[in-house]
mmCIF file of C-alpha atoms in Angstrom:
data_model
loop_
_atom_site.group_PDB
_atom_site.id
_atom_site.type_symbol
_atom_site.label_atom_id
_atom_site.label_comp_id
_atom_site.label_asym_id
_atom_site.label_seq_id
_atom_site.Cartn_x
_atom_site.Cartn_y
_atom_site.Cartn_z
ATOM 1 C CA UNK A 21 109.724 113.288 106.358
ATOM 2 C CA UNK A 22 111.989 110.384 105.491
ATOM 3 C CA UNK A 23 109.752 107.679 106.981
ATOM 4 C CA UNK A 24 106.695 108.941 105.129
ATOM 5 C CA UNK A 25 108.549 108.906 101.811
ATOM 6 C CA UNK A 26 109.832 105.372 102.468
ATOM 7 C CA UNK A 27 106.345 104.159 103.353
ATOM 8 C CA UNK A 28 104.886 105.802 100.250
ATOM 9 C CA UNK A 29 107.470 104.061 98.031
ATOM 10 C CA UNK A 30 106.739 100.729 99.721
ATOM 11 C CA UNK A 31 102.975 101.106 99.242
ATOM 12 C CA UNK A 32 103.436 101.975 95.558
ATOM 13 C CA UNK A 33 105.585 98.865 95.050
ATOM 14 C CA UNK A 34 103.064 96.715 96.916
ATOM 15 C CA UNK A 35 100.161 98.108 94.865
ATOM 16 C CA UNK A 36 102.072 97.383 91.654
ATOM 17 C CA UNK A 37 102.795 93.787 92.736
ATOM 18 C CA UNK A 38 99.140 93.240 93.689
ATOM 19 C CA UNK A 39 98.061 94.567 90.273
ATOM 20 C CA UNK A 40 100.380 92.034 88.631
ATOM 21 C CA UNK A 41 98.332 89.231 90.222
ATOM 22 C CA UNK A 42 94.987 90.871 89.399
ATOM 23 C CA UNK A 43 94.216 92.826 92.580
ATOM 24 C CA UNK A 44 93.254 96.463 91.966
ATOM 25 C CA UNK A 45 91.728 99.235 94.065
ATOM 26 C CA UNK A 46 89.263 101.985 93.179
ATOM 27 C CA UNK A 47 88.196 105.007 95.222
ATOM 28 C CA UNK A 48 85.104 106.376 93.445
ATOM 29 C CA UNK A 49 85.280 109.853 95.002
ATOM 30 C CA UNK A 50 83.452 112.399 92.838
ATOM 31 C CA UNK A 51 81.421 109.815 90.938
ATOM 32 C CA UNK A 52 77.616 109.825 90.792
ATOM 33 C CA UNK A 53 75.907 107.852 93.555
ATOM 34 C CA UNK A 54 72.645 105.921 93.299
ATOM 35 C CA UNK A 55 71.299 103.369 95.799
ATOM 36 C CA UNK A 56 71.656 100.421 93.376
ATOM 37 C CA UNK A 57 75.390 100.914 92.973
ATOM 38 C CA UNK A 58 77.151 97.606 93.701
ATOM 39 C CA UNK A 59 80.687 98.905 94.188
ATOM 40 C CA UNK A 60 79.924 101.466 96.936
ATOM 41 C CA UNK A 61 78.261 101.316 100.344
ATOM 42 C CA UNK A 62 77.048 104.602 101.778
ATOM 43 C CA UNK A 63 78.052 104.970 105.421
ATOM 44 C CA UNK A 64 76.679 108.466 105.837
ATOM 45 C CA UNK A 65 75.002 111.132 103.694
ATOM 46 C CA UNK A 66 75.116 114.868 104.173
ATOM 47 C CA UNK A 67 73.617 117.846 102.426
ATOM 48 C CA UNK A 68 76.029 120.386 101.038
ATOM 49 C CA UNK A 69 75.236 123.836 99.690
ATOM 50 C CA UNK A 70 76.430 124.144 96.115
ATOM 51 C CA UNK A 71 76.141 120.431 95.360
ATOM 52 C CA UNK A 72 74.300 119.942 92.061
ATOM 53 C CA UNK A 73 74.032 116.133 92.087
ATOM 54 C CA UNK A 74 74.204 113.203 94.481
ATOM 55 C CA UNK A 75 77.861 112.163 94.432
ATOM 56 C CA UNK A 76 80.401 110.206 96.430
ATOM 57 C CA UNK A 77 82.116 112.905 98.451
ATOM 58 C CA UNK A 78 84.578 110.913 100.522
ATOM 59 C CA UNK A 79 85.790 107.364 100.129
ATOM 60 C CA UNK A 80 87.019 105.946 103.439
ATOM 61 C CA UNK A 81 87.656 102.447 102.076
ATOM 62 C CA UNK A 82 88.377 101.685 98.400
ATOM 63 C CA UNK A 83 86.660 98.995 96.358
ATOM 64 C CA UNK A 84 88.842 95.943 95.795
ATOM 65 C CA UNK A 85 88.721 94.044 92.533
ATOM 66 C CA UNK A 86 90.246 90.655 91.731
ATOM 67 C CA UNK A 87 90.653 90.058 88.000
ATOM 68 C CA UNK A 88 87.944 92.639 87.350
ATOM 69 C CA UNK A 89 85.447 91.139 89.806
ATOM 70 C CA UNK A 90 84.337 93.122 92.851
ATOM 71 C CA UNK A 91 85.431 91.426 96.086
ATOM 72 C CA UNK A 92 84.972 94.360 98.490
ATOM 73 C CA UNK A 93 82.713 97.400 98.228
ATOM 74 C CA UNK A 94 84.091 100.892 98.691
ATOM 75 C CA UNK A 95 82.596 102.742 101.650
ATOM 76 C CA UNK A 96 82.196 106.404 102.397
ATOM 77 C CA UNK A 97 80.138 109.580 102.494
ATOM 78 C CA UNK A 98 77.574 110.682 99.941
ATOM 79 C CA UNK A 99 77.052 114.396 99.253
ATOM 80 C CA UNK A 100 73.538 115.588 98.357
ATOM 81 C CA UNK A 101 72.106 118.898 97.207
ATOM 82 C CA UNK A 102 69.827 120.387 99.884
ATOM 83 C CA UNK A 103 66.733 119.681 97.753
ATOM 84 C CA UNK A 104 67.592 116.043 96.923
ATOM 85 C CA UNK A 105 64.944 113.454 97.826
ATOM 86 C CA UNK A 106 65.794 110.991 100.620
ATOM 87 C CA UNK A 107 67.085 107.515 99.668
#
């Protein structure tokens, strides 16, 4: 709808302006997960048939970087193969 398109355009402009001053966002969905990862906080983990590795399945909150430095961790759900060891 018209409001959704207007909001999307506004958010794109805002993201571009933030990037100009060094603020960037990263949603690491699909990337490998390991407990020592500094840029991602696991909120929940679930087993999923067909999963072949422990990965970030859903990112509910993106990581925020300021001039390349992490200022906020991403948060979300980790997907594990059924036979993966517990964290």
